[in-house]
Amino acid sequence: MRSVMICLALFSAIIANVGAAEGEWKPAKGRLMTRWAKDVSPEKVLPEYPRPQMVRKEWTNLNGLWQYAVRPVEQTKPDTKWDGQILVPFAIESALSGVMKTVKSDERLWYRRTFERPKMQKDGRLLLHFGAVDWEATVYVNGKEVGSHRGGYTPFSFDVTDALKADGEQEIVVAVWDPTDKSTQPRGKQIGNPHGIWYTAVTGIWQTVWLEPVPKTYIESLKIVPDLEKKQIAVTVRIAGEPVKDWSLRVEANGISVDQVSGHASIEALPPQVESDGPDIAQLNDEKTKVATVAFEADRVWSPDDPALYSIDVKITQKVGPVLEGKTLDDLDTYAAQRKIEFRKDDAGHNRLFLNNKPLFQYGPLDQGWWPDGLYTAPTDEALAYDIEVTKKLGMNMCRKHVKVEPARWYYHCDRLGLLVWQDMPSGDRYIAPNQPDIERSADSEANYRREWQAIVDYCRNFPSVVAWVPFNEGWGQFKTNEILEWTKKHDPTRLVDGPSGWSDRGGGDMHDMHMYPGPGMFPVSDSRASVLGEFGGLGLPLKGHLWQDRDNWGYRTYQSREELQSQYERLIRKLRPLIGQGLAAAVYTQTTDVEGEVNGLMTYDREIVKLDAERMAELHKKLYGPQPKIEIKTVVATSEREPQTWKYTTTKPAEGWEKPDFDASKWQEGPAGFGALNPPGSRVRTNWNTKDIWIRRTFKLFEGAAKSRLQFRIHHDENAEIYLNGVLSGKTEGYTTEYIELELDAKGREALKQGENTIAVHCRQTGGGQYIDVGLVEVIVTEPAAK
């Protein structure tokens, strides 16, 4: 398949001379390095054009060696002594920075470098761009403060023209303060004391820094909105700089391929008009905002199977005479795609996720975007694209970018390779448990969240691969939930809003999102939202020689061989398919790679090993996207979801053999299930249980005609449970659920069943929070779709 992409290679960077002498730079000795680390040097560090959706020919890359110093936070001016050199744009805590040093919350990180004034147009302007700096940055050019910025995940720029000297060496100084987990700002999984699921802090510059000369009147931003039904793409251009009269806007959109689209469309701008679409597009009395609508003759759309992109040239011109067509004021290249995402009912009445008016099950990994040598920053652009390439090779069509935002080139790679993206908001502030109310943020904390979330949405909204926003994850910093979900949908009505992902649901958003480890599971289908599985799996495999640490590694389940991991993963996917038939619309497997102490990745942290057989996985995953089986569930042993079922129970450890049919449980208490306390989500507590352990048992009759091969447990547990059939351990699960789910009954358990009377016995153990146990047995009848 052919796609005409914007050719960024035509616009190679001018790598500026580093102000500080380069000396003998080398990376710090890190715990684990990737194979791309050897390709990094002060002369070659992320040289690619950093902004693929607004490409100009002239730019200067400022990546390379800078001077750095760590000083007390009270010091607000740089001194003349510097601690050494740091390789920008790698965070100071990373090995590739060459420093690998922690910066505390009571310290400030200073950067310095020099540059030569680039060639500029007469009366032109010079913009200084930062891809991302974590967290608060103040920037000085030649001793003059040119601006400050708060927020660790989105790009920002300053017009530094008025601070430049007429000639000679120019100086940049940047001061950064990052409190990490000592304050309430968005920080994702960064923490001062990394452990478990919390990782190393990232302080300072972590994306490309660059200079860009622009005309005195220039294009400041674009907003691109596709409309599949009209076969149009609306391009909104915002103009900045010196006001001019008699200017016009021209958009040229080339067809995807000449054999699919005849020629190209060249459409003059519509008459100037003001657009008020929220705070990102201000009302401008001087008519700086114009809209051009391009109508494509082809109906070829963007999808994971065919990521078709249109290249677009955007130009503003000024009329210079009654006959002349006009001179070009500014000219840049971008790209767009024809793509529509929504949720609505399929033919069976289930809410599904529809891409381009067709239902598409979305499946892929939780993608955290961490690197052992660069932390937040991939060593090279090839490395940045590698995770996406592997995800596609495994037969997945989406990923959930988890509590992190990536450089623009990562989204560009998703656009060109065809990977759907759910974009998280990086978490911050306090966390809540599943059954707790939203937190109340301080005014400053709320302002930080709202400012950063709007900046993230505006930054990512032109990337066609991004199809869903995830404002909250698992109660992390969750506040004013439905208000934030509604704001997000209003700010960008063209995408789905997950609300929230896991734990503390408030009934809002487009998706009802379950987290279940290992799972899989789903919430019942509803009329108002799509049911999705936002996290599951997490199967761990530590591989010696590819670990961040030799001890205390973990996964939600940990195995000892690749063969065992493969078998267990395939088991999860087999259990996933019937859920799709019941209405599950998407699923996210944890996770793309190992990260620090977590070993539950599809790849090792250094990306050296893909733990699963890629070809086998691609074939397995194909079945997730086609016609799904019909599911019929018959009750064999009823749970207490509707009517209370009586069990024998004890909270005192019983004698050996308590699980066997001939055990004398006459002295046990008797009561209706479910057993629990504190009313966990989805529970039906009818008998109070508030101790660490409970043992329950009952008898049942297996009716004739029930197929043992189709039997599964139906269970709601909080937390760890062991289930026995006629004295044989037949099922085991850890953690907790928030709804009743089906749990596989193993082969030994099926063999233990007999016609007539049987005994089911359960041991459940609680470690903290709410608690609950109720178990039944169902026959799950799966009817595969007829072959075509």
XYZ file of N, CA and C in Angstrom, residues 512-651:
420
model
N -17.084 2.844 29.820
C -17.059 2.307 31.181
C -15.884 1.352 31.240
N -14.850 1.718 31.977
C -13.522 1.131 31.854
C -13.178 0.306 33.084
N -12.994 -0.997 32.887
C -12.604 -1.910 33.966
C -11.102 -2.158 33.929
N -10.483 -2.253 35.120
C -9.122 -2.772 35.260
C -9.217 -4.094 36.011
N -8.647 -5.150 35.464
C -8.685 -6.453 36.125
C -7.394 -7.203 35.833
N -6.702 -7.609 36.900
C -5.451 -8.360 36.748
C -5.579 -9.740 37.377
N -5.199 -10.816 36.692
C -4.813 -10.783 35.288
C -5.997 -10.657 34.350
N -7.215 -11.046 34.813
C -8.388 -10.914 33.963
C -8.442 -12.021 32.922
N -9.134 -11.756 31.797
C -9.862 -10.526 31.477
C -11.252 -10.491 32.114
N -11.914 -9.339 32.006
C -13.265 -9.164 32.497
C -13.896 -7.966 31.811
N -15.132 -7.696 32.153
C -15.809 -6.550 31.549
C -16.998 -6.148 32.403
N -17.384 -4.888 32.295
C -18.634 -4.437 32.868
C -19.773 -4.830 31.932
N -20.970 -5.039 32.468
C -22.108 -5.333 31.586
C -22.308 -4.208 30.578
N -22.771 -4.567 29.385
C -23.028 -3.560 28.358
C -24.151 -2.637 28.830
N -24.106 -1.395 28.369
C -25.124 -0.418 28.751
C -25.530 0.393 27.531
N -26.605 1.140 27.679
C -27.096 1.971 26.579
C -26.297 3.256 26.412
N -25.619 3.698 27.485
C -25.025 5.033 27.453
C -23.534 5.053 27.172
N -22.842 3.910 27.360
C -21.391 3.895 27.179
C -20.942 2.552 26.603
N -19.733 2.548 26.062
C -19.113 1.299 25.611
C -18.361 0.670 26.781
N -18.404 -0.642 26.866
C -17.687 -1.368 27.919
C -16.292 -1.723 27.417
N -15.248 -1.257 28.123
C -13.870 -1.520 27.717
C -13.071 -2.048 28.900
N -12.002 -2.747 28.587
C -11.080 -3.290 29.589
C -9.785 -2.501 29.492
N -9.653 -1.463 30.327
C -8.561 -0.508 30.204
C -7.207 -1.021 30.642
N -7.184 -2.088 31.449
C -5.933 -2.750 31.832
C -6.244 -4.180 32.230
N -5.410 -5.107 31.775
C -5.466 -6.494 32.233
C -4.134 -7.150 31.898
N -3.982 -8.381 32.329
C -2.762 -9.126 31.987
C -1.665 -8.915 33.003
N -0.631 -8.202 32.587
C 0.492 -7.940 33.486
C 1.303 -9.175 33.812
N 1.379 -10.129 32.883
C 2.101 -11.371 33.138
C 3.603 -11.118 33.093
N 4.296 -11.527 34.135
C 5.701 -11.181 34.289
C 6.656 -12.311 33.947
N 7.804 -11.915 33.384
C 8.897 -12.854 33.124
C 10.220 -12.113 33.241
N 10.967 -12.316 34.341
C 12.290 -11.684 34.454
C 13.320 -12.467 33.645
N 14.067 -11.771 32.802
C 15.090 -12.416 31.982
C 16.462 -11.867 32.380
N 17.280 -12.721 32.926
C 18.593 -12.332 33.435
C 19.430 -11.693 32.334
N 20.126 -10.622 32.699
C 20.939 -9.890 31.739
C 20.193 -8.755 31.075
N 18.891 -8.657 31.343
C 18.066 -7.612 30.740
C 17.214 -6.918 31.794
N 17.707 -6.924 33.035
C 16.927 -6.407 34.152
C 17.500 -5.095 34.669
N 16.629 -4.209 35.107
C 17.014 -2.954 35.759
C 17.600 -3.232 37.134
N 17.053 -4.258 37.797
C 17.548 -4.640 39.121
C 17.466 -6.159 39.239
N 18.366 -6.744 40.019
C 18.433 -8.201 40.129
C 17.431 -8.763 41.123
N 16.909 -7.901 42.018
C 15.975 -8.369 43.046
C 14.705 -7.515 43.023
N 13.667 -8.053 43.683
C 12.412 -7.322 43.882
C 11.736 -6.934 42.574
N 11.905 -7.752 41.545
C 11.148 -7.558 40.311
C 9.780 -8.200 40.475
N 8.809 -7.702 39.706
C 7.471 -8.259 39.900
C 6.592 -8.076 38.669
N 5.566 -8.912 38.585
C 4.463 -8.790 37.647
C 3.209 -9.188 38.396
N 2.057 -9.010 37.782
C 0.818 -9.411 38.453
C 0.750 -10.927 38.582
N 1.375 -11.644 37.666
C 1.706 -13.062 37.772
C 3.100 -13.190 37.172
N 3.968 -13.972 37.809
C 5.339 -14.092 37.323
C 5.633 -15.535 36.960
N 6.251 -15.730 35.787
C 6.565 -17.070 35.277
C 8.072 -17.201 35.104
N 8.499 -18.426 34.839
C 9.935 -18.715 34.826
C 10.501 -19.027 33.455
N 9.642 -19.126 32.444
C 10.139 -19.445 31.105
C 9.268 -18.750 30.071
N 9.832 -18.555 28.879
C 9.079 -17.929 27.795
C 7.945 -18.843 27.341
N 8.154 -20.157 27.411
C 7.113 -21.098 27.017
C 5.912 -21.005 27.960
N 6.188 -20.899 29.245
C 5.105 -20.778 30.224
C 4.367 -19.457 30.045
N 5.117 -18.383 29.812
C 4.494 -17.081 29.575
C 3.626 -17.121 28.324
N 4.134 -17.726 27.249
C 3.375 -17.827 26.000
C 2.059 -18.558 26.233
N 2.119 -19.661 26.943
C 0.928 -20.462 27.199
C -0.110 -19.673 27.997
N 0.348 -18.963 29.017
C -0.576 -18.209 29.865
C -1.152 -16.997 29.134
N -0.342 -16.367 28.286
C -0.852 -15.237 27.513
C -1.929 -15.713 26.539
N -1.672 -16.820 25.843
C -2.658 -17.340 24.913
C -3.949 -17.709 25.636
N -3.827 -18.187 26.848
C -5.011 -18.499 27.660
C -5.846 -17.247 27.910
N -5.171 -16.129 28.219
C -5.898 -14.878 28.438
C -6.641 -14.434 27.185
N -5.991 -14.533 26.028
C -6.616 -14.081 24.785
C -7.796 -14.980 24.416
N -7.682 -16.278 24.689
C -8.816 -17.174 24.440
C -10.011 -16.774 25.307
N -9.741 -16.339 26.530
C -10.827 -15.901 27.419
C -11.379 -14.539 27.000
N -10.583 -13.767 26.248
C -11.015 -12.435 25.834
C -12.079 -12.502 24.743
N -11.950 -13.458 23.838
C -12.866 -13.501 22.681
C -14.339 -13.611 23.074
N -14.716 -14.494 23.999
C -16.132 -14.540 24.373
C -16.644 -13.217 24.937
N -15.776 -12.464 25.613
C -16.189 -11.162 26.140
C -16.502 -10.197 25.005
N -15.751 -10.278 23.918
C -16.034 -9.431 22.753
C -17.415 -9.772 22.218
N -17.731 -11.064 22.174
C -19.046 -11.478 21.730
C -20.162 -10.946 22.611
N -19.849 -10.716 23.905
C -20.839 -10.182 24.831
C -20.924 -8.657 24.798
N -20.020 -8.020 24.046
C -20.105 -6.570 23.919
C -18.875 -5.802 24.330
N -17.794 -6.475 24.750
C -16.559 -5.756 25.086
C -16.035 -5.053 23.839
N -15.713 -3.749 23.972
C -15.372 -2.935 22.799
C -13.879 -2.712 22.616
N -13.070 -2.897 23.668
C -11.624 -2.667 23.566
C -10.953 -3.298 24.772
N -9.655 -3.593 24.636
C -8.880 -4.136 25.747
C -7.443 -3.670 25.648
N -6.825 -3.436 26.810
C -5.451 -2.937 26.895
C -4.647 -3.888 27.781
N -3.620 -4.497 27.197
C -2.768 -5.440 27.924
C -1.585 -4.705 28.545
N -1.291 -5.008 29.787
C -0.149 -4.423 30.490
C 1.062 -5.336 30.354
N 2.136 -4.945 29.561
C 2.390 -3.668 28.974
C 3.415 -3.837 27.857
N 3.798 -2.755 27.183
C 4.708 -2.853 26.033
C 6.070 -3.408 26.426
N 6.692 -2.822 27.434
C 8.028 -3.252 27.868
C 8.078 -3.370 29.375
N 9.074 -4.103 29.875
C 9.422 -4.000 31.284
C 9.795 -2.549 31.572
N 9.544 -2.092 32.791
C 9.958 -0.746 33.197
C 10.531 -0.835 34.614
N 11.805 -0.550 34.730
C 12.513 -0.598 36.008
C 12.195 -1.911 36.726
N 11.520 -1.889 37.874
C 11.275 -3.133 38.611
C 10.139 -3.975 38.087
N 9.366 -3.481 37.139
C 8.266 -4.243 36.563
C 8.786 -5.120 35.423
N 8.433 -6.397 35.459
C 8.922 -7.317 34.428
C 7.755 -7.914 33.647
N 6.662 -7.151 33.530
C 5.473 -7.668 32.835
C 5.339 -7.119 31.419
N 6.444 -6.814 30.781
C 6.411 -6.287 29.424
C 6.359 -7.373 28.363
N 5.852 -6.992 27.189
C 5.961 -7.864 26.019
C 7.405 -7.937 25.550
N 8.172 -6.884 25.890
C 9.614 -6.847 25.607
C 10.373 -6.579 26.901
N 11.649 -6.915 26.893
C 12.508 -6.532 28.011
C 12.717 -5.020 27.989
N 13.149 -4.451 29.096
C 13.303 -3.004 29.220
C 14.294 -2.457 28.201
N 15.344 -3.243 27.889
C 16.337 -2.789 26.917
C 15.922 -3.069 25.467
N 14.720 -3.635 25.270
C 14.160 -3.945 23.941
C 14.963 -4.997 23.192
N 15.784 -5.760 23.879
C 16.585 -6.778 23.211
C 15.774 -8.029 22.903
N 14.773 -8.334 23.722
C 14.024 -9.576 23.559
C 12.530 -9.288 23.525
N 11.867 -9.767 22.476
C 10.411 -9.835 22.466
C 10.060 -11.177 23.086
N 9.376 -11.159 24.211
C 9.211 -12.367 25.020
C 8.274 -13.386 24.385
N 7.350 -12.937 23.543
C 6.386 -13.823 22.916
C 6.730 -14.046 21.445
N 6.243 -15.124 20.892
C 6.446 -15.426 19.478
C 5.595 -14.476 18.642
N 6.244 -13.591 17.884
C 5.531 -12.510 17.203
C 4.550 -13.045 16.161
N 4.978 -14.001 15.339
C 4.093 -14.527 14.295
C 2.880 -15.235 14.907
N 3.134 -15.976 15.951
C 2.053 -16.687 16.640
C 1.059 -15.702 17.252
N 1.600 -14.615 17.816
C 0.738 -13.598 18.421
C -0.094 -12.879 17.379
N 0.497 -12.566 16.257
C -0.234 -11.861 15.205
C -1.417 -12.700 14.724
N -1.211 -14.012 14.566
C -2.306 -14.894 14.158
C -3.372 -14.984 15.233
N -2.947 -15.056 16.478
C -3.889 -15.128 17.598
C -4.739 -13.867 17.675
N -4.102 -12.718 17.492
C -4.816 -11.445 17.630
C -5.764 -11.174 16.474
N -5.517 -11.780 15.312
C -6.416 -11.584 14.173
C -7.851 -11.951 14.528
N -7.994 -12.958 15.374
C -9.336 -13.425 15.732
C -10.100 -12.408 16.578
N -9.392 -11.451 17.141
C -10.061 -10.437 17.964
C -10.800 -9.419 17.109
N -10.417 -9.281 15.847
C -10.942 -8.192 15.021
C -12.048 -8.643 14.069
N -12.216 -9.937 13.892
C -13.222 -10.427 12.970
C -14.553 -10.671 13.653
N -15.459 -11.396 12.989
C -16.744 -11.738 13.602
C -16.530 -12.508 14.893
N -17.320 -12.187 15.895
C -17.123 -12.776 17.208
C -18.197 -13.817 17.521
N -17.875 -14.739 18.424
C -18.833 -15.804 18.742
C -20.034 -15.277 19.531
N -21.137 -16.019 19.445
C -22.300 -15.729 20.290
C -22.145 -16.496 21.592
N -22.514 -15.852 22.686
C -22.306 -16.428 24.010
C -23.654 -16.660 24.687
N -23.828 -17.852 25.235
C -24.997 -18.164 26.067
C -24.491 -18.691 27.397
N -24.982 -18.143 28.501
C -24.523 -18.546 29.830
C -25.691 -19.158 30.597
N -25.523 -20.430 31.028
C -26.533 -21.120 31.818
C -26.027 -21.324 33.236
N -26.862 -21.068 34.204
C -26.467 -21.213 35.606
C -26.509 -22.673 36.024
N -25.412 -23.140 36.629
C -25.327 -24.481 37.203
C -25.426 -24.393 38.719
N -24.618 -23.532 39.322
C -24.701 -23.223 40.753
C -24.876 -21.720 40.868
N -25.987 -21.273 41.376
C -26.308 -19.847 41.396
C -25.427 -19.101 42.390
N -25.035 -17.896 42.020
C -24.449 -16.955 42.970
C -25.585 -16.233 43.698
N -25.216 -15.314 44.562
C -26.223 -14.536 45.301
C -26.454 -13.173 44.669
N -26.163 -13.045 43.388
C -26.398 -11.768 42.706
C -27.859 -11.375 42.765
N -28.755 -12.344 42.561
C -30.186 -12.036 42.544
C -30.884 -12.564 43.790
N -30.748 -13.854 44.046
C -31.365 -14.457 45.215
C -30.276 -14.984 46.145
N -30.409 -14.766 47.463
C -29.382 -15.240 48.398
C -29.272 -16.764 48.399
N -28.041 -17.262 48.389
C -27.754 -18.689 48.429
C -27.075 -19.008 49.756
N -27.508 -20.088 50.392
C -27.037 -20.426 51.734
C -25.758 -21.262 51.666
N -24.787 -20.887 52.507
C -23.509 -21.589 52.609
C -23.224 -21.891 54.090
N -22.417 -22.895 54.337
C -21.754 -23.084 55.621
C -20.483 -22.246 55.599
N -20.133 -21.633 56.745
C -18.923 -20.808 56.753
C -18.295 -20.773 58.136
N -16.981 -20.475 58.170
C -16.252 -20.252 59.413
C -15.137 -19.250 59.157
N -14.818 -18.462 60.169
C -13.693 -17.525 60.081
C -12.518 -17.992 60.943
